[in-house]
Amino acid sequence: MAIEIDKLHEASGPMTTIAPGRLIVISGPSGVGKTTICQALRGRGRIVRSVSATTRAPRPGEAHGRDYFFLKREEFIAKRDAKGFLEWAEYAGNLYGTPKDFVQEQTKDGNFPLLEIEVQGVVQLRQQGWPGIYVFIAPPSIDDLRTRLEKRGNMPPEVIARRIKVAEEELKHRELYDFTVVNDTIDRALAEVLDILDKKLKKE
Ligand code: 5GP
């Protein structure tokens, strides 16, 4: 059964149709290891990764259509204004959004779209009332997160400082999520996420 919600949808527009309970939403501060966790989840139990659109420049090794759809700001805004995103947000000076058509198609086909998105997007999904599994990946501490970002070696200190500030804000919104998983070691955190999802996916 699919639900149709036309009045609730400020961000995503009318007549959005998504089978209930099929969204998997994973958030967490930049550098917390959520991308590693999401990569490990792909292809398991009908989980399909949602590829977001963004206005940020590609990083080395990133490919258009695989990691993100890299759009010019005006292209992004046109798609947003045409209600092409399920949710969207401005994060660290760039725009990010979840293309609505992909999520609709996948849920119709019985798959579970995996959205790796930041907190403002989750606020919108919650306001719109989408049922799903919402998981927050937290660092053991802010100091631990700072060390992880520094070790990446590809961000100037001011970018790290900005991301830490954002992370502190994000940590305040954990109540939006059904589960918080602390990434102390990646193997343990992944096992915990799989355990959470397995219970849900097995029921389907
Ligand atoms: P990055 O630039 O490091 O790839 O991503 C920055 C932040 O944007 C991350 O927290 C990532 O999860 C989030 N993000 C990526 N795609 C989307 C999206 O479609 N919507 C929202 N709200 N956040 C996104």
Short mmCIF file of C-alpha atoms and ligand atoms in Angstrom, two decimals:
data_model
loop_
_atom_site.label_atom_id
_atom_site.label_comp_id
_atom_site.label_asym_id
_atom_site.label_seq_id
_atom_site.Cartn_x
_atom_site.Cartn_y
_atom_site.Cartn_z
CA MET A 1 0.00 0.00 0.00
CA ALA A 2 1.23 3.48 -0.78
CA ILE A 3 0.29 6.69 0.94
CA GLU A 4 -0.44 9.91 -0.86
CA ILE A 5 0.16 13.08 1.01
CA ASP A 6 -0.66 16.29 -0.75
CA LYS A 7 -1.24 18.83 1.95
CA LEU A 8 1.74 18.04 4.16
CA HIS A 9 4.28 18.63 1.47
CA GLU A 10 5.77 22.06 1.41
CA ALA A 11 9.22 20.89 0.33
CA SER A 12 8.39 17.94 -1.85
CA GLY A 13 5.20 19.13 -3.47
CA PRO A 14 1.81 17.55 -3.94
CA MET A 15 1.02 13.96 -4.81
CA THR A 16 4.23 12.47 -3.54
CA THR A 17 3.73 8.73 -3.28
CA ILE A 18 6.01 6.66 -1.11
CA ALA A 19 5.29 3.25 0.28
CA PRO A 20 5.27 3.70 4.06
CA GLY A 21 8.11 2.62 6.28
CA ARG A 22 10.64 2.09 3.55
CA LEU A 23 12.94 5.06 4.02
CA ILE A 24 16.24 4.44 5.76
CA VAL A 25 17.72 7.73 6.92
CA ILE A 26 21.25 7.97 8.26
CA SER A 27 22.76 11.19 9.60
CA GLY A 28 25.72 12.20 11.66
CA PRO A 29 28.38 14.87 11.74
CA SER A 30 30.90 15.18 8.93
CA GLY A 31 33.81 12.84 9.64
CA VAL A 32 31.90 10.49 11.92
CA GLY A 33 32.21 7.54 9.53
CA LYS A 34 28.64 7.42 8.24
CA THR A 35 29.72 7.17 4.60
CA THR A 36 31.72 4.03 5.42
CA ILE A 37 28.68 2.59 7.16
CA CYS A 38 26.38 3.51 4.28
CA GLN A 39 28.77 1.95 1.73
CA ALA A 40 28.71 -1.29 3.68
CA LEU A 41 24.90 -1.28 3.72
CA ARG A 42 24.43 -0.98 -0.02
CA GLY A 43 22.96 -3.98 -1.75
CA ARG A 44 21.96 -5.69 1.50
CA GLY A 45 18.31 -6.70 1.77
CA ARG A 46 17.04 -4.49 -1.07
CA ILE A 47 18.78 -1.37 0.26
CA VAL A 48 19.54 1.10 -2.53
CA ARG A 49 21.49 4.28 -2.01
CA SER A 50 19.75 7.53 -2.92
CA VAL A 51 22.12 9.75 -4.91
CA SER A 52 21.67 13.36 -3.84
CA ALA A 53 22.08 16.52 -5.85
CA THR A 54 24.53 19.15 -4.63
CA THR A 55 26.03 22.47 -5.66
CA ARG A 56 29.38 21.71 -4.05
CA ALA A 57 32.36 20.97 -6.28
CA PRO A 58 33.30 17.30 -6.74
CA ARG A 59 36.15 16.07 -4.53
CA PRO A 60 38.94 14.05 -6.13
CA GLY A 61 37.61 10.61 -7.06
CA GLU A 62 33.94 11.57 -6.94
CA ALA A 63 31.82 10.89 -10.02
CA HIS A 64 28.68 12.64 -11.28
CA GLY A 65 25.66 10.35 -10.94
CA ARG A 66 27.45 7.93 -8.62
CA ASP A 67 28.44 10.03 -5.60
CA TYR A 68 26.24 13.04 -6.29
CA PHE A 69 24.53 14.82 -9.12
CA PHE A 70 26.73 17.91 -9.24
CA LEU A 71 24.53 20.83 -10.27
CA LYS A 72 25.06 24.52 -10.80
CA ARG A 73 23.29 26.61 -8.18
CA GLU A 74 20.69 27.81 -10.67
CA GLU A 75 20.00 24.25 -11.83
CA PHE A 76 19.51 23.16 -8.24
CA ILE A 77 17.18 26.06 -7.49
CA ALA A 78 15.12 25.35 -10.63
CA LYS A 79 14.69 21.71 -9.58
CA ARG A 80 13.87 22.73 -6.03
CA ASP A 81 11.26 25.24 -7.20
CA ALA A 82 9.74 22.57 -9.44
CA LYS A 83 9.30 20.49 -6.23
CA GLY A 84 11.83 17.96 -7.47
CA PHE A 85 13.30 17.27 -4.02
CA LEU A 86 11.85 15.30 -1.15
CA GLU A 87 13.92 17.52 1.13
CA TRP A 88 16.75 19.96 0.65
CA ALA A 89 19.13 21.97 2.80
CA GLU A 90 21.97 24.46 2.73
CA TYR A 91 24.97 22.98 4.51
CA ALA A 92 28.38 24.66 4.88
CA GLY A 93 27.53 27.07 2.04
CA ASN A 94 26.32 24.44 -0.45
CA LEU A 95 22.88 23.14 -1.38
CA TYR A 96 21.98 19.45 -1.07
CA GLY A 97 18.75 17.67 -1.95
CA THR A 98 17.19 14.22 -2.29
CA PRO A 99 15.67 13.73 -5.75
CA LYS A 100 12.06 12.74 -5.23
CA ASP A 101 11.55 10.59 -8.35
CA PHE A 102 14.24 8.05 -7.39
CA VAL A 103 12.83 7.53 -3.90
CA GLN A 104 9.31 7.11 -5.26
CA GLU A 105 10.39 4.59 -7.90
CA GLN A 106 12.44 2.51 -5.49
CA THR A 107 9.78 2.25 -2.84
CA LYS A 108 7.26 1.29 -5.51
CA ASP A 109 9.60 -1.53 -6.54
CA GLY A 110 9.82 -2.77 -2.95
CA ASN A 111 13.31 -1.44 -2.30
CA PHE A 112 14.56 0.55 0.68
CA PRO A 113 16.14 3.87 -0.33
CA LEU A 114 19.02 4.81 1.95
CA LEU A 115 19.33 8.57 2.49
CA GLU A 116 22.59 9.85 3.94
CA ILE A 117 21.55 13.38 4.79
CA GLU A 118 22.10 16.10 7.36
CA VAL A 119 19.79 17.20 10.14
CA GLN A 120 17.81 20.01 8.45
CA GLY A 121 16.69 17.51 5.82
CA VAL A 122 15.58 15.13 8.56
CA VAL A 123 13.56 17.89 10.19
CA GLN A 124 11.68 18.27 6.88
CA LEU A 125 11.11 14.53 6.49
CA ARG A 126 9.78 14.36 10.05
CA GLN A 127 7.55 17.41 9.46
CA GLN A 128 6.21 15.71 6.35
CA GLY A 129 5.59 12.62 8.44
CA TRP A 130 7.46 9.99 6.44
CA PRO A 131 7.66 6.77 8.35
CA GLY A 132 11.03 5.04 8.16
CA ILE A 133 14.09 4.04 10.13
CA TYR A 134 16.02 7.11 11.28
CA VAL A 135 19.53 6.44 12.60
CA PHE A 136 21.98 9.01 13.97
CA ILE A 137 25.68 8.09 13.96
CA ALA A 138 27.46 9.92 16.79
CA PRO A 139 31.16 10.29 17.56
CA PRO A 140 32.38 9.13 20.99
CA SER A 141 33.20 12.82 21.63
CA ILE A 142 33.73 16.13 19.82
CA ASP A 143 37.50 15.84 20.40
CA ASP A 144 37.46 12.44 18.75
CA LEU A 145 35.61 13.94 15.76
CA ARG A 146 38.13 16.78 15.44
CA THR A 147 40.98 14.28 15.39
CA ARG A 148 39.22 12.26 12.65
CA LEU A 149 38.71 15.34 10.47
CA GLU A 150 42.34 16.41 10.95
CA LYS A 151 43.56 12.94 10.00
CA ARG A 152 41.72 13.15 6.67
CA GLY A 153 44.30 15.76 5.73
CA ASN A 154 42.16 17.36 3.02
CA MET A 155 40.46 20.19 4.90
CA PRO A 156 41.89 23.55 5.91
CA PRO A 157 41.65 24.39 9.66
CA GLU A 158 38.83 26.91 9.12
CA VAL A 159 36.73 24.26 7.33
CA ILE A 160 37.36 21.84 10.20
CA ALA A 161 36.37 24.51 12.72
CA ARG A 162 33.14 25.21 10.81
CA ARG A 163 32.27 21.51 10.55
CA ILE A 164 32.87 21.05 14.30
CA LYS A 165 30.50 23.91 15.04
CA VAL A 166 27.87 22.36 12.77
CA ALA A 167 28.47 18.96 14.44
CA GLU A 168 27.80 20.46 17.87
CA GLU A 169 24.47 21.76 16.57
CA GLU A 170 23.64 18.42 14.93
CA LEU A 171 24.30 16.52 18.14
CA LYS A 172 21.55 18.55 19.78
CA HIS A 173 18.98 17.07 17.38
CA ARG A 174 19.40 13.42 18.21
CA GLU A 175 15.82 13.19 19.42
CA LEU A 176 14.67 13.36 15.78
CA TYR A 177 16.00 9.85 15.27
CA ASP A 178 14.77 6.42 16.30
CA PHE A 179 18.28 5.19 17.12
CA THR A 180 21.68 6.68 18.00
CA VAL A 181 24.72 4.54 17.23
CA VAL A 182 28.09 5.65 18.64
CA ASN A 183 30.89 5.02 16.16
CA ASP A 184 33.64 3.98 18.58
CA THR A 185 34.95 1.37 16.17
CA ILE A 186 33.59 1.00 12.67
CA ASP A 187 33.03 -2.77 12.88
CA ARG A 188 31.00 -2.53 16.08
CA ALA A 189 28.97 0.45 14.87
CA LEU A 190 28.22 -1.27 11.56
CA ALA A 191 27.13 -4.43 13.37
CA GLU A 192 24.76 -2.36 15.51
CA VAL A 193 23.26 -0.60 12.46
CA LEU A 194 22.82 -3.96 10.70
CA ASP A 195 21.12 -5.35 13.76
CA ILE A 196 18.67 -2.42 13.82
CA LEU A 197 17.91 -2.74 10.11
CA ASP A 198 17.75 -6.55 10.05
CA LYS A 199 14.87 -6.63 12.49
CA LYS A 200 12.95 -4.22 10.28
CA LEU A 201 13.93 -5.67 6.90
CA LYS A 202 13.13 -9.24 7.93
CA LYS A 203 9.57 -8.20 8.70
CA GLU A 204 9.06 -7.08 5.08
P1 5GP B 1 29.57 16.25 1.94
O1 5GP B 1 29.75 17.56 1.27
O2 5GP B 1 30.63 16.01 3.00
O3 5GP B 1 29.48 15.10 0.94
O4 5GP B 1 28.18 16.28 2.70
C1 5GP B 1 27.90 17.25 3.65
C2 5GP B 1 26.64 16.89 4.40
O5 5GP B 1 25.50 16.93 3.54
C3 5GP B 1 26.67 15.48 4.97
O6 5GP B 1 26.17 15.53 6.30
C4 5GP B 1 25.72 14.72 4.07
O7 5GP B 1 25.12 13.62 4.74
C5 5GP B 1 24.72 15.78 3.75
N1 5GP B 1 23.91 15.50 2.55
C6 5GP B 1 24.26 14.83 1.44
N2 5GP B 1 23.24 14.75 0.60
C7 5GP B 1 22.18 15.38 1.18
C8 5GP B 1 20.82 15.60 0.81
O8 5GP B 1 20.33 15.21 -0.24
N3 5GP B 1 20.04 16.29 1.69
C9 5GP B 1 20.52 16.75 2.87
N4 5GP B 1 19.67 17.39 3.67
N5 5GP B 1 21.78 16.54 3.27
C10 5GP B 1 22.61 15.87 2.43
#
